[in-house]
Amino acid sequence: MGDILVELETDKATMDFEIQEEGYLAKILVPTGTADVPINKVIAILAENKDDVPAFADYTEASSPAAAAAAPTAAPVPKAAAPQAAAPQAAAPQASGDGSRIFISPVARALAEEKNIDIASIKGTGPDGRIQKEDVLNYKPSAVAPAAAAPAAAAPIHSADFTDLPATKMRQVIAQRLTQSKQQVPHYYLTVDVNVDKVLQYGKKKK
């Protein structure tokens, strides 16, 4: 209970679905990264008892419900893990557009930041090149990566007023994204003129 079972993707956000019941994940029927999952489709089987897991080793939707009912240890009714929320998975890849955006799951992004890996250097294996958790775990720096990273490993620059520390990979990516946001996203600014003379005079009287 409380474990993240599914990542639900929409065109605006990716949300984690936590399992609400105790049990064992006996069978995954919809592979990771599958798009256009129909509403009410069974995506996984949750067994109440660990001993019931082997009964679903060869389970398919074609064999249910008759085959599942005939199995001696299949007494617990197969439960779909959040089938009502499975459909939004199809929307996220459509936003790739001009290719400037890097698609990555929240879990993979957090893992990449923890390992100090530049997500731009990771090749995604998900739909439309989406970076998944497995891609980060299997990531291996290329042979030229150490040479390219050498300048960032320089000693900090000290002065009387500040200490200049080399930026980490995560900070470099953040800086790159902020620059892109400033240069590529339209901005507008609002200004307001406020007369605070009376406020200042009131403050002097209080003193």
PDB file of C-alpha atoms in Angstrom:
ATOM      1  CA  MET A   1       0.000   0.000   0.000  1.00  0.00           C
ATOM      2  CA  GLY A   2       1.298   3.427  -0.970  1.00  0.00           C
ATOM      3  CA  ASP A   3       3.713   2.184  -3.633  1.00  0.00           C
ATOM      4  CA  ILE A   4       3.601   3.979  -6.982  1.00  0.00           C
ATOM      5  CA  LEU A   5       2.010   1.531  -9.408  1.00  0.00           C
ATOM      6  CA  VAL A   6       1.393   3.623 -12.525  1.00  0.00           C
ATOM      7  CA  GLU A   7       2.496   6.935 -14.034  1.00  0.00           C
ATOM      8  CA  LEU A   8      -0.448   8.604 -15.762  1.00  0.00           C
ATOM      9  CA  GLU A   9       0.481  10.983 -18.554  1.00  0.00           C
ATOM     10  CA  THR A  10      -1.679  13.794 -19.871  1.00  0.00           C
ATOM     11  CA  ASP A  11      -0.855  16.663 -22.216  1.00  0.00           C
ATOM     12  CA  LYS A  12      -0.150  18.940 -19.228  1.00  0.00           C
ATOM     13  CA  ALA A  13       1.176  16.764 -16.412  1.00  0.00           C
ATOM     14  CA  THR A  14       2.390  13.357 -15.354  1.00  0.00           C
ATOM     15  CA  MET A  15       0.862  12.007 -12.179  1.00  0.00           C
ATOM     16  CA  ASP A  16       1.800   9.062  -9.984  1.00  0.00           C
ATOM     17  CA  PHE A  17      -0.919   6.603  -8.982  1.00  0.00           C
ATOM     18  CA  GLU A  18      -0.388   4.989  -5.597  1.00  0.00           C
ATOM     19  CA  ILE A  19      -1.921   1.591  -4.927  1.00  0.00           C
ATOM     20  CA  GLN A  20      -4.623   1.824  -2.287  1.00  0.00           C
ATOM     21  CA  GLU A  21      -4.780  -1.819  -1.197  1.00  0.00           C
ATOM     22  CA  GLU A  22      -2.386  -4.397   0.206  1.00  0.00           C
ATOM     23  CA  GLY A  23      -1.438  -7.124  -2.227  1.00  0.00           C
ATOM     24  CA  TYR A  24       1.049  -8.518  -4.731  1.00  0.00           C
ATOM     25  CA  LEU A  25       1.427  -7.468  -8.367  1.00  0.00           C
ATOM     26  CA  ALA A  26       0.765 -10.805 -10.060  1.00  0.00           C
ATOM     27  CA  LYS A  27       0.664  -9.814 -13.734  1.00  0.00           C
ATOM     28  CA  ILE A  28       1.268  -6.700 -15.854  1.00  0.00           C
ATOM     29  CA  LEU A  29      -1.006  -6.780 -18.899  1.00  0.00           C
ATOM     30  CA  VAL A  30      -0.160  -3.392 -20.422  1.00  0.00           C
ATOM     31  CA  PRO A  31       3.585  -2.803 -21.023  1.00  0.00           C
ATOM     32  CA  THR A  32       5.270   0.397 -19.861  1.00  0.00           C
ATOM     33  CA  GLY A  33       4.937   3.244 -22.336  1.00  0.00           C
ATOM     34  CA  THR A  34       1.841   1.896 -24.110  1.00  0.00           C
ATOM     35  CA  ALA A  35      -0.201   4.690 -25.667  1.00  0.00           C
ATOM     36  CA  ASP A  36      -3.945   4.900 -26.350  1.00  0.00           C
ATOM     37  CA  VAL A  37      -4.944   2.585 -23.498  1.00  0.00           C
ATOM     38  CA  PRO A  38      -8.752   2.213 -23.638  1.00  0.00           C
ATOM     39  CA  ILE A  39     -10.851   3.206 -20.642  1.00  0.00           C
ATOM     40  CA  ASN A  40     -11.761   0.256 -18.381  1.00  0.00           C
ATOM     41  CA  LYS A  41      -9.020  -1.926 -19.842  1.00  0.00           C
ATOM     42  CA  VAL A  42      -7.402  -4.238 -17.297  1.00  0.00           C
ATOM     43  CA  ILE A  43      -3.777  -3.145 -17.048  1.00  0.00           C
ATOM     44  CA  ALA A  44      -2.587  -5.373 -14.185  1.00  0.00           C
ATOM     45  CA  ILE A  45      -3.615  -8.124 -11.798  1.00  0.00           C
ATOM     46  CA  LEU A  46      -3.322  -7.579  -8.050  1.00  0.00           C
ATOM     47  CA  ALA A  47      -3.427 -10.733  -5.905  1.00  0.00           C
ATOM     48  CA  GLU A  48      -4.312 -10.604  -2.238  1.00  0.00           C
ATOM     49  CA  ASN A  49      -2.027 -13.517  -1.300  1.00  0.00           C
ATOM     50  CA  LYS A  50       1.516 -14.207  -2.462  1.00  0.00           C
ATOM     51  CA  ASP A  51       0.653 -17.862  -3.086  1.00  0.00           C
ATOM     52  CA  ASP A  52      -1.874 -16.774  -5.734  1.00  0.00           C
ATOM     53  CA  VAL A  53       0.719 -15.040  -7.913  1.00  0.00           C
ATOM     54  CA  PRO A  54       1.865 -18.174  -9.862  1.00  0.00           C
ATOM     55  CA  ALA A  55      -1.745 -18.822 -10.934  1.00  0.00           C
ATOM     56  CA  PHE A  56      -1.594 -15.717 -13.158  1.00  0.00           C
ATOM     57  CA  ALA A  57       1.717 -16.528 -14.880  1.00  0.00           C
ATOM     58  CA  ASP A  58      -0.044 -17.420 -18.164  1.00  0.00           C
ATOM     59  CA  TYR A  59      -3.038 -15.134 -17.651  1.00  0.00           C
ATOM     60  CA  THR A  60      -4.261 -13.151 -20.653  1.00  0.00           C
ATOM     61  CA  GLU A  61      -7.428 -11.215 -21.270  1.00  0.00           C
ATOM     62  CA  ALA A  62      -8.348 -13.787 -23.902  1.00  0.00           C
ATOM     63  CA  SER A  63      -8.344 -16.474 -21.262  1.00  0.00           C
ATOM     64  CA  SER A  64     -10.554 -14.568 -18.818  1.00  0.00           C
ATOM     65  CA  PRO A  65     -12.927 -14.819 -17.118  1.00  0.00           C
ATOM     66  CA  ALA A  66     -13.460 -18.529 -17.653  1.00  0.00           C
ATOM     67  CA  ALA A  67      -9.829 -19.582 -17.317  1.00  0.00           C
ATOM     68  CA  ALA A  68      -9.252 -17.371 -14.304  1.00  0.00           C
ATOM     69  CA  ALA A  69     -12.323 -18.808 -12.586  1.00  0.00           C
ATOM     70  CA  ALA A  70     -11.165 -22.356 -13.322  1.00  0.00           C
ATOM     71  CA  ALA A  71      -7.766 -21.854 -11.718  1.00  0.00           C
ATOM     72  CA  PRO A  72      -7.752 -23.481  -8.247  1.00  0.00           C
ATOM     73  CA  THR A  73      -5.839 -20.648  -6.586  1.00  0.00           C
ATOM     74  CA  ALA A  74      -7.515 -17.808  -8.449  1.00  0.00           C
ATOM     75  CA  ALA A  75     -10.242 -17.225  -5.879  1.00  0.00           C
ATOM     76  CA  PRO A  76      -9.385 -13.535  -5.399  1.00  0.00           C
ATOM     77  CA  VAL A  77     -11.086 -11.513  -8.088  1.00  0.00           C
ATOM     78  CA  PRO A  78      -8.458  -9.912 -10.379  1.00  0.00           C
ATOM     79  CA  LYS A  79      -8.327  -6.219  -9.705  1.00  0.00           C
ATOM     80  CA  ALA A  80      -7.495  -3.611 -12.285  1.00  0.00           C
ATOM     81  CA  ALA A  81      -5.004  -1.069 -10.988  1.00  0.00           C
ATOM     82  CA  ALA A  82      -6.810   2.226 -11.607  1.00  0.00           C
ATOM     83  CA  PRO A  83      -8.326   1.345 -15.014  1.00  0.00           C
ATOM     84  CA  GLN A  84     -10.380   4.511 -14.957  1.00  0.00           C
ATOM     85  CA  ALA A  85      -7.206   6.595 -14.960  1.00  0.00           C
ATOM     86  CA  ALA A  86      -5.264   4.609 -17.556  1.00  0.00           C
ATOM     87  CA  ALA A  87      -6.569   6.418 -20.634  1.00  0.00           C
ATOM     88  CA  PRO A  88      -4.654   9.721 -20.160  1.00  0.00           C
ATOM     89  CA  GLN A  89      -1.372   7.902 -20.900  1.00  0.00           C
ATOM     90  CA  ALA A  90      -1.851   8.550 -24.593  1.00  0.00           C
ATOM     91  CA  ALA A  91      -1.658  12.334 -24.554  1.00  0.00           C
ATOM     92  CA  ALA A  92       1.880  13.281 -23.495  1.00  0.00           C
ATOM     93  CA  PRO A  93       3.918  12.334 -26.616  1.00  0.00           C
ATOM     94  CA  GLN A  94       1.847  14.688 -28.788  1.00  0.00           C
ATOM     95  CA  ALA A  95       3.518  17.751 -27.260  1.00  0.00           C
ATOM     96  CA  SER A  96       6.974  17.059 -28.714  1.00  0.00           C
ATOM     97  CA  GLY A  97       6.312  19.401 -31.650  1.00  0.00           C
ATOM     98  CA  ASP A  98       9.541  21.090 -32.707  1.00  0.00           C
ATOM     99  CA  GLY A  99      11.707  18.669 -30.736  1.00  0.00           C
ATOM    100  CA  SER A 100      12.963  21.312 -28.306  1.00  0.00           C
ATOM    101  CA  ARG A 101      11.319  19.632 -25.328  1.00  0.00           C
ATOM    102  CA  ILE A 102      12.806  16.604 -23.625  1.00  0.00           C
ATOM    103  CA  PHE A 103      10.168  14.128 -22.470  1.00  0.00           C
ATOM    104  CA  ILE A 104      11.108  12.441 -19.209  1.00  0.00           C
ATOM    105  CA  SER A 105       9.067  10.870 -16.421  1.00  0.00           C
ATOM    106  CA  PRO A 106       9.180  12.531 -12.974  1.00  0.00           C
ATOM    107  CA  VAL A 107      10.817   9.452 -11.460  1.00  0.00           C
ATOM    108  CA  ALA A 108      13.515   9.426 -14.151  1.00  0.00           C
ATOM    109  CA  ARG A 109      14.112  13.191 -13.753  1.00  0.00           C
ATOM    110  CA  ALA A 110      14.539  12.897  -9.986  1.00  0.00           C
ATOM    111  CA  LEU A 111      16.886   9.946 -10.440  1.00  0.00           C
ATOM    112  CA  ALA A 112      18.946  11.824 -13.042  1.00  0.00           C
ATOM    113  CA  GLU A 113      19.278  14.838 -10.726  1.00  0.00           C
ATOM    114  CA  GLU A 114      20.282  12.563  -7.870  1.00  0.00           C
ATOM    115  CA  LYS A 115      22.992  10.955 -10.018  1.00  0.00           C
ATOM    116  CA  ASN A 116      23.994  14.349 -11.476  1.00  0.00           C
ATOM    117  CA  ILE A 117      23.309  13.196 -15.059  1.00  0.00           C
ATOM    118  CA  ASP A 118      22.482  15.625 -17.850  1.00  0.00           C
ATOM    119  CA  ILE A 119      19.105  14.433 -19.193  1.00  0.00           C
ATOM    120  CA  ALA A 120      20.021  15.783 -22.627  1.00  0.00           C
ATOM    121  CA  SER A 121      22.688  13.080 -22.875  1.00  0.00           C
ATOM    122  CA  ILE A 122      20.275  10.220 -22.077  1.00  0.00           C
ATOM    123  CA  LYS A 123      18.658   8.335 -24.942  1.00  0.00           C
ATOM    124  CA  GLY A 124      15.030   7.569 -24.148  1.00  0.00           C
ATOM    125  CA  THR A 125      13.475   4.241 -25.106  1.00  0.00           C
ATOM    126  CA  GLY A 126       9.864   5.208 -24.398  1.00  0.00           C
ATOM    127  CA  PRO A 127       7.276   6.510 -26.867  1.00  0.00           C
ATOM    128  CA  ASP A 128       8.661   9.361 -29.007  1.00  0.00           C
ATOM    129  CA  GLY A 129      12.019   9.007 -27.229  1.00  0.00           C
ATOM    130  CA  ARG A 130      10.630   9.569 -23.745  1.00  0.00           C
ATOM    131  CA  ILE A 131      13.213   8.991 -21.018  1.00  0.00           C
ATOM    132  CA  GLN A 132      12.138   6.420 -18.446  1.00  0.00           C
ATOM    133  CA  LYS A 133      13.565   5.227 -15.148  1.00  0.00           C
ATOM    134  CA  GLU A 134      15.288   2.266 -16.809  1.00  0.00           C
ATOM    135  CA  ASP A 135      17.086   4.595 -19.247  1.00  0.00           C
ATOM    136  CA  VAL A 136      18.643   6.515 -16.354  1.00  0.00           C
ATOM    137  CA  LEU A 137      19.615   3.338 -14.509  1.00  0.00           C
ATOM    138  CA  ASN A 138      21.222   1.908 -17.662  1.00  0.00           C
ATOM    139  CA  TYR A 139      22.903   5.171 -18.652  1.00  0.00           C
ATOM    140  CA  LYS A 140      26.648   4.962 -19.289  1.00  0.00           C
ATOM    141  CA  PRO A 141      28.698   8.074 -20.103  1.00  0.00           C
ATOM    142  CA  SER A 142      30.312   8.059 -23.527  1.00  0.00           C
ATOM    143  CA  ALA A 143      34.049   7.869 -23.924  1.00  0.00           C
ATOM    144  CA  VAL A 144      34.329  11.609 -24.559  1.00  0.00           C
ATOM    145  CA  ALA A 145      32.231  12.592 -21.551  1.00  0.00           C
ATOM    146  CA  PRO A 146      35.135  12.821 -19.032  1.00  0.00           C
ATOM    147  CA  ALA A 147      37.081  15.189 -21.293  1.00  0.00           C
ATOM    148  CA  ALA A 148      34.056  17.407 -21.824  1.00  0.00           C
ATOM    149  CA  ALA A 149      33.346  17.529 -18.105  1.00  0.00           C
ATOM    150  CA  ALA A 150      36.908  18.478 -17.161  1.00  0.00           C
ATOM    151  CA  PRO A 151      36.355  22.272 -17.130  1.00  0.00           C
ATOM    152  CA  ALA A 152      33.493  21.879 -14.634  1.00  0.00           C
ATOM    153  CA  ALA A 153      35.838  20.118 -12.236  1.00  0.00           C
ATOM    154  CA  ALA A 154      38.076  23.181 -11.956  1.00  0.00           C
ATOM    155  CA  ALA A 155      38.926  24.470  -8.515  1.00  0.00           C
ATOM    156  CA  PRO A 156      36.608  27.135  -7.060  1.00  0.00           C
ATOM    157  CA  ILE A 157      37.594  30.733  -7.711  1.00  0.00           C
ATOM    158  CA  HIS A 158      37.950  32.693  -4.486  1.00  0.00           C
ATOM    159  CA  SER A 159      37.904  36.453  -4.026  1.00  0.00           C
ATOM    160  CA  ALA A 160      37.354  38.878  -1.193  1.00  0.00           C
ATOM    161  CA  ASP A 161      33.627  39.148  -1.942  1.00  0.00           C
ATOM    162  CA  PHE A 162      32.521  35.751  -3.249  1.00  0.00           C
ATOM    163  CA  THR A 163      33.449  32.153  -4.074  1.00  0.00           C
ATOM    164  CA  ASP A 164      32.692  31.019  -7.641  1.00  0.00           C
ATOM    165  CA  LEU A 165      31.836  27.298  -7.665  1.00  0.00           C
ATOM    166  CA  PRO A 166      31.603  25.239 -10.877  1.00  0.00           C
ATOM    167  CA  ALA A 167      27.989  24.520 -11.832  1.00  0.00           C
ATOM    168  CA  THR A 168      26.769  20.954 -11.506  1.00  0.00           C
ATOM    169  CA  LYS A 169      25.114  19.199 -14.435  1.00  0.00           C
ATOM    170  CA  MET A 170      21.704  19.731 -12.880  1.00  0.00           C
ATOM    171  CA  ARG A 171      22.329  23.480 -12.491  1.00  0.00           C
ATOM    172  CA  GLN A 172      23.610  23.688 -16.064  1.00  0.00           C
ATOM    173  CA  VAL A 173      20.384  22.125 -17.347  1.00  0.00           C
ATOM    174  CA  ILE A 174      18.300  24.467 -15.176  1.00  0.00           C
ATOM    175  CA  ALA A 175      20.193  27.456 -16.563  1.00  0.00           C
ATOM    176  CA  GLN A 176      19.676  26.198 -20.106  1.00  0.00           C
ATOM    177  CA  ARG A 177      15.937  25.776 -19.578  1.00  0.00           C
ATOM    178  CA  LEU A 178      15.598  29.234 -18.006  1.00  0.00           C
ATOM    179  CA  THR A 179      17.421  30.762 -20.955  1.00  0.00           C
ATOM    180  CA  GLN A 180      15.144  28.960 -23.403  1.00  0.00           C
ATOM    181  CA  SER A 181      12.096  30.149 -21.477  1.00  0.00           C
ATOM    182  CA  LYS A 182      13.288  33.754 -21.611  1.00  0.00           C
ATOM    183  CA  GLN A 183      14.220  33.652 -25.295  1.00  0.00           C
ATOM    184  CA  GLN A 184      11.429  31.510 -26.743  1.00  0.00           C
ATOM    185  CA  VAL A 185       8.360  32.251 -24.599  1.00  0.00           C
ATOM    186  CA  PRO A 186       6.588  35.612 -25.177  1.00  0.00           C
ATOM    187  CA  HIS A 187       6.750  37.894 -22.140  1.00  0.00           C
ATOM    188  CA  TYR A 188       4.854  41.011 -21.138  1.00  0.00           C
ATOM    189  CA  TYR A 189       5.391  43.289 -18.164  1.00  0.00           C
ATOM    190  CA  LEU A 190       3.083  45.402 -16.029  1.00  0.00           C
ATOM    191  CA  THR A 191       4.092  48.464 -14.032  1.00  0.00           C
ATOM    192  CA  VAL A 192       2.255  50.380 -11.323  1.00  0.00           C
ATOM    193  CA  ASP A 193       3.096  53.871 -10.013  1.00  0.00           C
ATOM    194  CA  VAL A 194       2.459  54.256  -6.291  1.00  0.00           C
ATOM    195  CA  ASN A 195       2.660  57.489  -4.301  1.00  0.00           C
ATOM    196  CA  VAL A 196       3.824  56.679  -0.752  1.00  0.00           C
ATOM    197  CA  ASP A 197       4.540  60.228   0.453  1.00  0.00           C
ATOM    198  CA  LYS A 198       1.738  60.140   3.016  1.00  0.00           C
ATOM    199  CA  VAL A 199       2.897  56.748   4.240  1.00  0.00           C
ATOM    200  CA  LEU A 200       6.408  58.084   4.803  1.00  0.00           C
ATOM    201  CA  GLN A 201       5.080  61.126   6.613  1.00  0.00           C
ATOM    202  CA  TYR A 202       2.933  58.926   8.830  1.00  0.00           C
ATOM    203  CA  GLY A 203       5.984  56.843   9.676  1.00  0.00           C
ATOM    204  CA  LYS A 204       7.927  59.943  10.715  1.00  0.00           C
ATOM    205  CA  LYS A 205       5.108  61.028  13.019  1.00  0.00           C
ATOM    206  CA  LYS A 206       5.131  57.635  14.711  1.00  0.00           C
ATOM    207  CA  LYS A 207       8.841  57.982  15.440  1.00  0.00           C
TER     208      LYS A 207
END
